[in-house]
mmCIF file of N, CA, C and O in Angstrom:
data_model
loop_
_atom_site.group_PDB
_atom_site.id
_atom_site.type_symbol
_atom_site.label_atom_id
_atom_site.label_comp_id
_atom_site.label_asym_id
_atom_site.label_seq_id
_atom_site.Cartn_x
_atom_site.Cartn_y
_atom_site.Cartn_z
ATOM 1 N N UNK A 1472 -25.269 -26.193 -12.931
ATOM 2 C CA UNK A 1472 -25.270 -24.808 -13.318
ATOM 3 C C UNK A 1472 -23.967 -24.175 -12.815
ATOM 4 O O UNK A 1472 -23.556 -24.345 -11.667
ATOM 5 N N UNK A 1473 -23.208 -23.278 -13.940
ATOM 6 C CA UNK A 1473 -22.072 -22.544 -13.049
ATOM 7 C C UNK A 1473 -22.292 -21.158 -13.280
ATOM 8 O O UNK A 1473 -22.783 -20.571 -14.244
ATOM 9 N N UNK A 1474 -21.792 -20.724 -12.116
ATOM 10 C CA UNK A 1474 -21.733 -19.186 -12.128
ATOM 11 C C UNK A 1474 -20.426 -18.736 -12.479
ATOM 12 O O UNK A 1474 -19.402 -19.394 -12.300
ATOM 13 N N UNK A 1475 -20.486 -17.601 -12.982
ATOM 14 C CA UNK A 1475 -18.909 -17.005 -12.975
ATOM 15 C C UNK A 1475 -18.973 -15.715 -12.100
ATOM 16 O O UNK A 1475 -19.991 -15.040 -11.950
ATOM 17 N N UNK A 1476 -17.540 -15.414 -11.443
ATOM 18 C CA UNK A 1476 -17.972 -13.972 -11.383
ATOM 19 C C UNK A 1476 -16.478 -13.302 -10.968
ATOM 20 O O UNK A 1476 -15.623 -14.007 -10.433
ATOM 21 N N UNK A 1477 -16.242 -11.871 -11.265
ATOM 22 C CA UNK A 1477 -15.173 -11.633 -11.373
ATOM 23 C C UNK A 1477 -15.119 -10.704 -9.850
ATOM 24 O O UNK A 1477 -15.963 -9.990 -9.308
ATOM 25 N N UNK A 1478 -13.384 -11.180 -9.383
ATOM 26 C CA UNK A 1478 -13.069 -10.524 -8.117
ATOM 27 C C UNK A 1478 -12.362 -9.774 -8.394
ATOM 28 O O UNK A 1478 -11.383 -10.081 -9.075
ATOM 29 N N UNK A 1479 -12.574 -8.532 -7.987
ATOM 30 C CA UNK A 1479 -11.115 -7.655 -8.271
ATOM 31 C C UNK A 1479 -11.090 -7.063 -6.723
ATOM 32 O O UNK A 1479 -12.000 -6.816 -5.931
ATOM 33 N N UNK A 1480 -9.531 -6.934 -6.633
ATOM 34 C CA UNK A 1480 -8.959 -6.496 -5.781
ATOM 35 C C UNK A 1480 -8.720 -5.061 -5.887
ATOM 36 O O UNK A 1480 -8.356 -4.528 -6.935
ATOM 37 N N UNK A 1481 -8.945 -4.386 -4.696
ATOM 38 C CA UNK A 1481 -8.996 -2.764 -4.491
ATOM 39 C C UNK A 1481 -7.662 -2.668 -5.012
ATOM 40 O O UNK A 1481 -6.906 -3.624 -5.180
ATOM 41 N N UNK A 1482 -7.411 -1.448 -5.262
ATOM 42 C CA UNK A 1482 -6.013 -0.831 -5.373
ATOM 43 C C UNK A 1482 -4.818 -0.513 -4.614
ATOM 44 O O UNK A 1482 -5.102 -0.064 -3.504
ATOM 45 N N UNK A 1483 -3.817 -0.580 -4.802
ATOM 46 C CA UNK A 1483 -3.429 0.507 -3.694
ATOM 47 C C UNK A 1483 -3.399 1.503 -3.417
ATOM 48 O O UNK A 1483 -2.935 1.780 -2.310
ATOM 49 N N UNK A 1484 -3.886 2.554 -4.296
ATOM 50 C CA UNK A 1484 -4.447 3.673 -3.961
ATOM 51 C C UNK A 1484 -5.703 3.823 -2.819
ATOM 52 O O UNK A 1484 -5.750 4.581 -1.850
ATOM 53 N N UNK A 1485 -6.670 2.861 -3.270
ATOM 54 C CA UNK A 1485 -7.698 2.693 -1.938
ATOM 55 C C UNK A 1485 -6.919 2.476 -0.435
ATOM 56 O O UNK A 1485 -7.041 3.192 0.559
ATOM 57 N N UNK A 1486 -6.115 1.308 -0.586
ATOM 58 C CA UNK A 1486 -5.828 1.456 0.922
ATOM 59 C C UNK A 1486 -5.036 3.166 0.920
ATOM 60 O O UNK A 1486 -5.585 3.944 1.701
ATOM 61 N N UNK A 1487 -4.251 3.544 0.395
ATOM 62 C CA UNK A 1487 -3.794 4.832 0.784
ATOM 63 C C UNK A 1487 -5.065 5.963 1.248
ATOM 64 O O UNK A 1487 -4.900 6.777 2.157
ATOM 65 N N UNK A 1488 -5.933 5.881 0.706
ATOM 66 C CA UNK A 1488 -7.066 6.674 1.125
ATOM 67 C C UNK A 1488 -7.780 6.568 1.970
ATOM 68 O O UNK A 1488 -8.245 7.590 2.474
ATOM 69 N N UNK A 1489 -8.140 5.305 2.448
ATOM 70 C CA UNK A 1489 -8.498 4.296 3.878
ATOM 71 C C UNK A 1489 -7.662 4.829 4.589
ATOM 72 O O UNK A 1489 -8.182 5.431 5.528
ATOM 73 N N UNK A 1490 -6.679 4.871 4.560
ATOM 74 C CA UNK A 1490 -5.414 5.406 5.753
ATOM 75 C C UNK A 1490 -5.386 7.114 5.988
ATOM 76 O O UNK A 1490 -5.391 7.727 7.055
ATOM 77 N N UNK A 1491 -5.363 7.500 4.963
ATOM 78 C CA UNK A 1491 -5.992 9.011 5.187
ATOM 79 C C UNK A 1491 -7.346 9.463 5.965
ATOM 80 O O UNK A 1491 -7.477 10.437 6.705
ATOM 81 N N UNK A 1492 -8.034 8.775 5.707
ATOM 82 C CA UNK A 1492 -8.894 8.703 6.313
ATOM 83 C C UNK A 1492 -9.554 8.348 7.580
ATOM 84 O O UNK A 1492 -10.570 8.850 8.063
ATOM 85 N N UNK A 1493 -8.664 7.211 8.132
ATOM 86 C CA UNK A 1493 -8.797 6.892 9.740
ATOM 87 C C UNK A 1493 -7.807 7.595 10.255
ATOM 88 O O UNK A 1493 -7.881 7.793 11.468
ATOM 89 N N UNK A 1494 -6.957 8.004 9.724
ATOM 90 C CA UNK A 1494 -5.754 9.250 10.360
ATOM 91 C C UNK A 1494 -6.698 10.464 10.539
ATOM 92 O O UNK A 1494 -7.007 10.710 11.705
ATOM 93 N N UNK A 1495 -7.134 11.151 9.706
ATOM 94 C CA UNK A 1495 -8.528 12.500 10.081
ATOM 95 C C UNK A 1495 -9.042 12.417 10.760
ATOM 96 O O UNK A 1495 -9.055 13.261 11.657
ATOM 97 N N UNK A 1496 -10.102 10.906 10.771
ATOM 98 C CA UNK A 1496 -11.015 11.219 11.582
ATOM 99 C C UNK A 1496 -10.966 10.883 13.031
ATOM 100 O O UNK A 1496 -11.946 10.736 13.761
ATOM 101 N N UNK A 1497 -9.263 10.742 13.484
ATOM 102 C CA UNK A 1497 -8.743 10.392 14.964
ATOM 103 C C UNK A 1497 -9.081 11.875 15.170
ATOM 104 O O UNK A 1497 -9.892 12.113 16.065
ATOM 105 N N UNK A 1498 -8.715 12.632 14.660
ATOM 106 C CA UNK A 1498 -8.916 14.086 14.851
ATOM 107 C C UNK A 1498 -9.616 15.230 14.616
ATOM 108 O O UNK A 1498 -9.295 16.383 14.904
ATOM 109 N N UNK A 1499 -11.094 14.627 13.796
ATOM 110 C CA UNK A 1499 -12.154 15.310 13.503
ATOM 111 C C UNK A 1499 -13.671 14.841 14.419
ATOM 112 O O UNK A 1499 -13.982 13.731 14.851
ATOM 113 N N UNK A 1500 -14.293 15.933 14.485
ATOM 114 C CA UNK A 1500 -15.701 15.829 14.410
ATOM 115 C C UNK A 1500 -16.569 15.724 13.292
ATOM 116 O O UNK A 1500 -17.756 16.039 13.388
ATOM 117 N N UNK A 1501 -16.039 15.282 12.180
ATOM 118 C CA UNK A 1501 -16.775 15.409 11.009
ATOM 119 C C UNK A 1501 -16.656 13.727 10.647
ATOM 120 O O UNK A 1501 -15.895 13.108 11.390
ATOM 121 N N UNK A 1502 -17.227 13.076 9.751
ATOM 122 C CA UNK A 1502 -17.441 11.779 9.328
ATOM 123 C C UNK A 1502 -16.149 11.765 7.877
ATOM 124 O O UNK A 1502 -16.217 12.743 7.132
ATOM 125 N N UNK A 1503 -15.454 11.077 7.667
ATOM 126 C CA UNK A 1503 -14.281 10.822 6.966
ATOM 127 C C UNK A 1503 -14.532 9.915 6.136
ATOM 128 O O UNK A 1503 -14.452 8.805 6.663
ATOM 129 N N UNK A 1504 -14.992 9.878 4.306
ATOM 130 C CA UNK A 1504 -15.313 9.685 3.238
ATOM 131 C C UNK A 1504 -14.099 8.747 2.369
ATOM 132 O O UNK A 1504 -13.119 9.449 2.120
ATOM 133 N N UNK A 1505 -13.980 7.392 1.893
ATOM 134 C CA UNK A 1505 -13.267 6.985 1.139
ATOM 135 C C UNK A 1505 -14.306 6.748 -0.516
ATOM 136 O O UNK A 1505 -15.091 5.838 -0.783
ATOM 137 N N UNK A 1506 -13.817 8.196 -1.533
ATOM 138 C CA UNK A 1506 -14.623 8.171 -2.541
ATOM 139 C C UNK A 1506 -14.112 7.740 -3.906
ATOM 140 O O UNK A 1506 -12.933 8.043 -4.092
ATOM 141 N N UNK A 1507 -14.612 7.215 -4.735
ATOM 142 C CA UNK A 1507 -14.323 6.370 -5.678
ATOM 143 C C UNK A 1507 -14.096 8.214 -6.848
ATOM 144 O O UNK A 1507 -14.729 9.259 -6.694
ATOM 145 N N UNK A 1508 -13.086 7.936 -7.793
ATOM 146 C CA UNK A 1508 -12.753 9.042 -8.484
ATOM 147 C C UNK A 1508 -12.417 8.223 -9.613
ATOM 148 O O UNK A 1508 -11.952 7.089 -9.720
ATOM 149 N N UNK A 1509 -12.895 9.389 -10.686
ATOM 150 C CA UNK A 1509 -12.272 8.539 -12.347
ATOM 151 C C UNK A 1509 -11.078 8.780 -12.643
ATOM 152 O O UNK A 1509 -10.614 8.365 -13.706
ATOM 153 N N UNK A 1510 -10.327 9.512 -11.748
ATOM 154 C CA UNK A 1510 -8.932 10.154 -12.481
ATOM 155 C C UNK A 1510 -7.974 9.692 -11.691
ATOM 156 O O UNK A 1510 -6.863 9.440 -12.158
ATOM 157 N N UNK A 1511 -8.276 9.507 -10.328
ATOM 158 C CA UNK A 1511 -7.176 8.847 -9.465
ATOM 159 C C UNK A 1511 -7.300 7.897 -8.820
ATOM 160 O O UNK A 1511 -6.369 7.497 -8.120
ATOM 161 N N UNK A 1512 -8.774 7.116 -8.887
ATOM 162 C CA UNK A 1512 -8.765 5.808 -8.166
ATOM 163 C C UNK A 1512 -9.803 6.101 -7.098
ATOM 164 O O UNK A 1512 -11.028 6.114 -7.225
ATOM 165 N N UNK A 1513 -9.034 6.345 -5.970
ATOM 166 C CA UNK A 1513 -9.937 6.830 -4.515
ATOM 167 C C UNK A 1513 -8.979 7.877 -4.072
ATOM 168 O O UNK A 1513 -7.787 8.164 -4.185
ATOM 169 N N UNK A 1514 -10.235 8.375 -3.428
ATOM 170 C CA UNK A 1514 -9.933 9.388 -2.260
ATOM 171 C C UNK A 1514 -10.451 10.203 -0.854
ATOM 172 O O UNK A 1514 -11.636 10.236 -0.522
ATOM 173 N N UNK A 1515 -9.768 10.609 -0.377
ATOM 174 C CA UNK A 1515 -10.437 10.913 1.142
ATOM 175 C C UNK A 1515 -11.044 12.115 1.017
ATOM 176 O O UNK A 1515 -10.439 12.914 0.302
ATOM 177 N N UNK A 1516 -12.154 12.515 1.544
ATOM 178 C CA UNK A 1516 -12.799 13.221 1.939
ATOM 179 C C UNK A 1516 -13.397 13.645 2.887
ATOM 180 O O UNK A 1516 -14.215 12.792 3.233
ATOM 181 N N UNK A 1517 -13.446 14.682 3.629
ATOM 182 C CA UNK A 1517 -14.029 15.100 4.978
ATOM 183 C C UNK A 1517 -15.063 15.953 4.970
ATOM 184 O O UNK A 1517 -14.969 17.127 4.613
ATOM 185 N N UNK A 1518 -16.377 15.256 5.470
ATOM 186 C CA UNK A 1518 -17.550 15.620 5.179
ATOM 187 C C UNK A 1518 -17.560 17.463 5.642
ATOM 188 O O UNK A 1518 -17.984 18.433 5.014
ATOM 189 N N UNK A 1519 -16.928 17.362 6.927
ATOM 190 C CA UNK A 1519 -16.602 19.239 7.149
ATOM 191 C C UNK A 1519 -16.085 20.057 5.916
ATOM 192 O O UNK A 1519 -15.634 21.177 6.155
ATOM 193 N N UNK A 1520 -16.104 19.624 4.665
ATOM 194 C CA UNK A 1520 -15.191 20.688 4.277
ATOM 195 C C UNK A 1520 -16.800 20.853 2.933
ATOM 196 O O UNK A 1520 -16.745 21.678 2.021
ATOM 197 N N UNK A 1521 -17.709 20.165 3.075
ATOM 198 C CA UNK A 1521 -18.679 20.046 2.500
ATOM 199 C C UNK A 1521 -20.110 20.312 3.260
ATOM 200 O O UNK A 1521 -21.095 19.916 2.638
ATOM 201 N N UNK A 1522 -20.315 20.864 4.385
ATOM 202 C CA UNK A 1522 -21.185 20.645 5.215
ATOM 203 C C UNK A 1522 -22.053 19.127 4.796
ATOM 204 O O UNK A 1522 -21.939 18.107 5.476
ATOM 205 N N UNK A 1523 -22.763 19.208 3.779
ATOM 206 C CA UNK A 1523 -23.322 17.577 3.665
ATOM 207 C C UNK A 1523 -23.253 17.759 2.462
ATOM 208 O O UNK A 1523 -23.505 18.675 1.679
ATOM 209 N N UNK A 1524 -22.557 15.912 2.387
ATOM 210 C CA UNK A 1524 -21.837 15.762 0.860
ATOM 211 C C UNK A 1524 -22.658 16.056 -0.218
ATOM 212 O O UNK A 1524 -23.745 15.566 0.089
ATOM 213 N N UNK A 1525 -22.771 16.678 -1.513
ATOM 214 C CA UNK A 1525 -23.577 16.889 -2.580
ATOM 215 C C UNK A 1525 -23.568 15.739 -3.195
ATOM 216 O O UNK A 1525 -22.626 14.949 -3.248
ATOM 217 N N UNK A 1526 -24.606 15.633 -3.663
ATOM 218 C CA UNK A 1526 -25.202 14.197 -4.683
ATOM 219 C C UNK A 1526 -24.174 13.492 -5.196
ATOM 220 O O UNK A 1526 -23.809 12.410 -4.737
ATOM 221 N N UNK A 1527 -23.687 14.033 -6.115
ATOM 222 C CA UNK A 1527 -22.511 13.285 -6.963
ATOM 223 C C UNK A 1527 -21.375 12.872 -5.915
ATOM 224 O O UNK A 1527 -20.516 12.256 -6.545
ATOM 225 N N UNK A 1528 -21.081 12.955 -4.751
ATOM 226 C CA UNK A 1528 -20.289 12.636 -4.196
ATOM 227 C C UNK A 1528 -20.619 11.640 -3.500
ATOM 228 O O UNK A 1528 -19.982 10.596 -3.357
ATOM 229 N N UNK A 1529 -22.048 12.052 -2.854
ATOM 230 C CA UNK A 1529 -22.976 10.981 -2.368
ATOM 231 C C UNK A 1529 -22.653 9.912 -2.880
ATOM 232 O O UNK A 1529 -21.886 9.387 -2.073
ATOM 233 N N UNK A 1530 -22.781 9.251 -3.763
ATOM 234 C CA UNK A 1530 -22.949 8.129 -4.635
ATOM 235 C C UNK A 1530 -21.679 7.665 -5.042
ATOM 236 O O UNK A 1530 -21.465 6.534 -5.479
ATOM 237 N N UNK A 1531 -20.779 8.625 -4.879
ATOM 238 C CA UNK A 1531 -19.322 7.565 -5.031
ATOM 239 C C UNK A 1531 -18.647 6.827 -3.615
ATOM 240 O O UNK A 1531 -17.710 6.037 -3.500
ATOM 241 N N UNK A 1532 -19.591 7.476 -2.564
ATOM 242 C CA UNK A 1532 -18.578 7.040 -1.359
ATOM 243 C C UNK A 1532 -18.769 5.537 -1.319
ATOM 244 O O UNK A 1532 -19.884 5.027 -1.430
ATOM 245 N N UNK A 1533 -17.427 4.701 -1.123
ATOM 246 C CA UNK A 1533 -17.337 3.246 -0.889
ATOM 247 C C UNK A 1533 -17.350 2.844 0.524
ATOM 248 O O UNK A 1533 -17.937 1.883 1.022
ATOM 249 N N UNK A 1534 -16.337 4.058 1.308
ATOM 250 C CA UNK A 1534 -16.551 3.582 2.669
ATOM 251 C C UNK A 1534 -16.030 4.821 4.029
ATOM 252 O O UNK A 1534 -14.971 5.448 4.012
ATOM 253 N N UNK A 1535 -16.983 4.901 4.989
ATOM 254 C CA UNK A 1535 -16.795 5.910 5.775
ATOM 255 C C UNK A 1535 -16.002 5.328 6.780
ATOM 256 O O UNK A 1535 -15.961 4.168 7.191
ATOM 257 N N UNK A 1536 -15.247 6.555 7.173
ATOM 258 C CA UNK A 1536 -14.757 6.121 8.966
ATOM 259 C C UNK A 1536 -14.928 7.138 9.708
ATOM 260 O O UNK A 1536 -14.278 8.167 9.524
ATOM 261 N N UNK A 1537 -16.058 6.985 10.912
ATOM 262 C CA UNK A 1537 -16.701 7.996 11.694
ATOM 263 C C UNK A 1537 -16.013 8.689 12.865
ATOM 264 O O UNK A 1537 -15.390 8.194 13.804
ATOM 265 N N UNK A 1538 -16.331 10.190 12.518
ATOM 266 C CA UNK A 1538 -15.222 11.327 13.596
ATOM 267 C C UNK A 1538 -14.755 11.010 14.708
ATOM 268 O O UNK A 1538 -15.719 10.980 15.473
ATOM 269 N N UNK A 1539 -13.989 10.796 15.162
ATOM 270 C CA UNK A 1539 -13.297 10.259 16.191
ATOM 271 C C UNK A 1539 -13.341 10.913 17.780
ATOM 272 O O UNK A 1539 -13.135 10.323 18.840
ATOM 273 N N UNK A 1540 -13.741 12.572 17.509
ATOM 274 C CA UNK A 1540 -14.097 13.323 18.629
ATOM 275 C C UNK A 1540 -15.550 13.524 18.696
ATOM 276 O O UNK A 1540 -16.436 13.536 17.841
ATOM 277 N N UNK A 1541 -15.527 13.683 20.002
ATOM 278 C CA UNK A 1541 -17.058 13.689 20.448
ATOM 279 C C UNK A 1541 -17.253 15.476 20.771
ATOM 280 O O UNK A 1541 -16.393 16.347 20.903
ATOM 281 N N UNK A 1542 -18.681 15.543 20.820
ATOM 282 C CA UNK A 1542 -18.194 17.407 21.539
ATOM 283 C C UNK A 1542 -19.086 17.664 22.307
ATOM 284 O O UNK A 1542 -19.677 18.742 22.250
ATOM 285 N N UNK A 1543 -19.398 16.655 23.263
ATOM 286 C CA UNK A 1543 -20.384 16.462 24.439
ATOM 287 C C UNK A 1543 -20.113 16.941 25.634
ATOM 288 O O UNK A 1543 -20.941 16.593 26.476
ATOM 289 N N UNK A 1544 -18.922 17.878 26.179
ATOM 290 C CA UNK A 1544 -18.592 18.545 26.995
ATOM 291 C C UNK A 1544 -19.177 19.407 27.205
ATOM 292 O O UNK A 1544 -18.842 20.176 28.107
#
């Protein structure tokens, strides 16, 4: 039996948005969003600027990188 299956490689736009994104969230308290978009590929998002992400956004995120500050003082 063979399987097929197709690999595709992210973009480079994704890593650019990955990088936006662990750059923010060195400096946020908020959770830092890499979201899939039809018009430009990916992009970063910072859950602060949304209090909590709305549905449709929900469902595009591919990959988070979590706030980097704590506020336990």
């Amino acid at each position: 039996m063979t399987y097929f299956t197709q690999c595709t490689l992210p973009s480079r736009n994704y890593f650019e948005a990955l990088a936006t994104a662990e750059q923010r969230a060195l400096h946020s308290f908020f959770d830092q969003h890499v979201i899939e978009d039809d018009e430009i590929g990916y992009r970063a998002v910072d859950e602060g600027d949304y209090n909590a992400l709305p549905p449709h956004l929900a469902i595009r995120v591919v990959h988070t990188v979590h706030g980097g500050m704590l506020d336990e003082f």
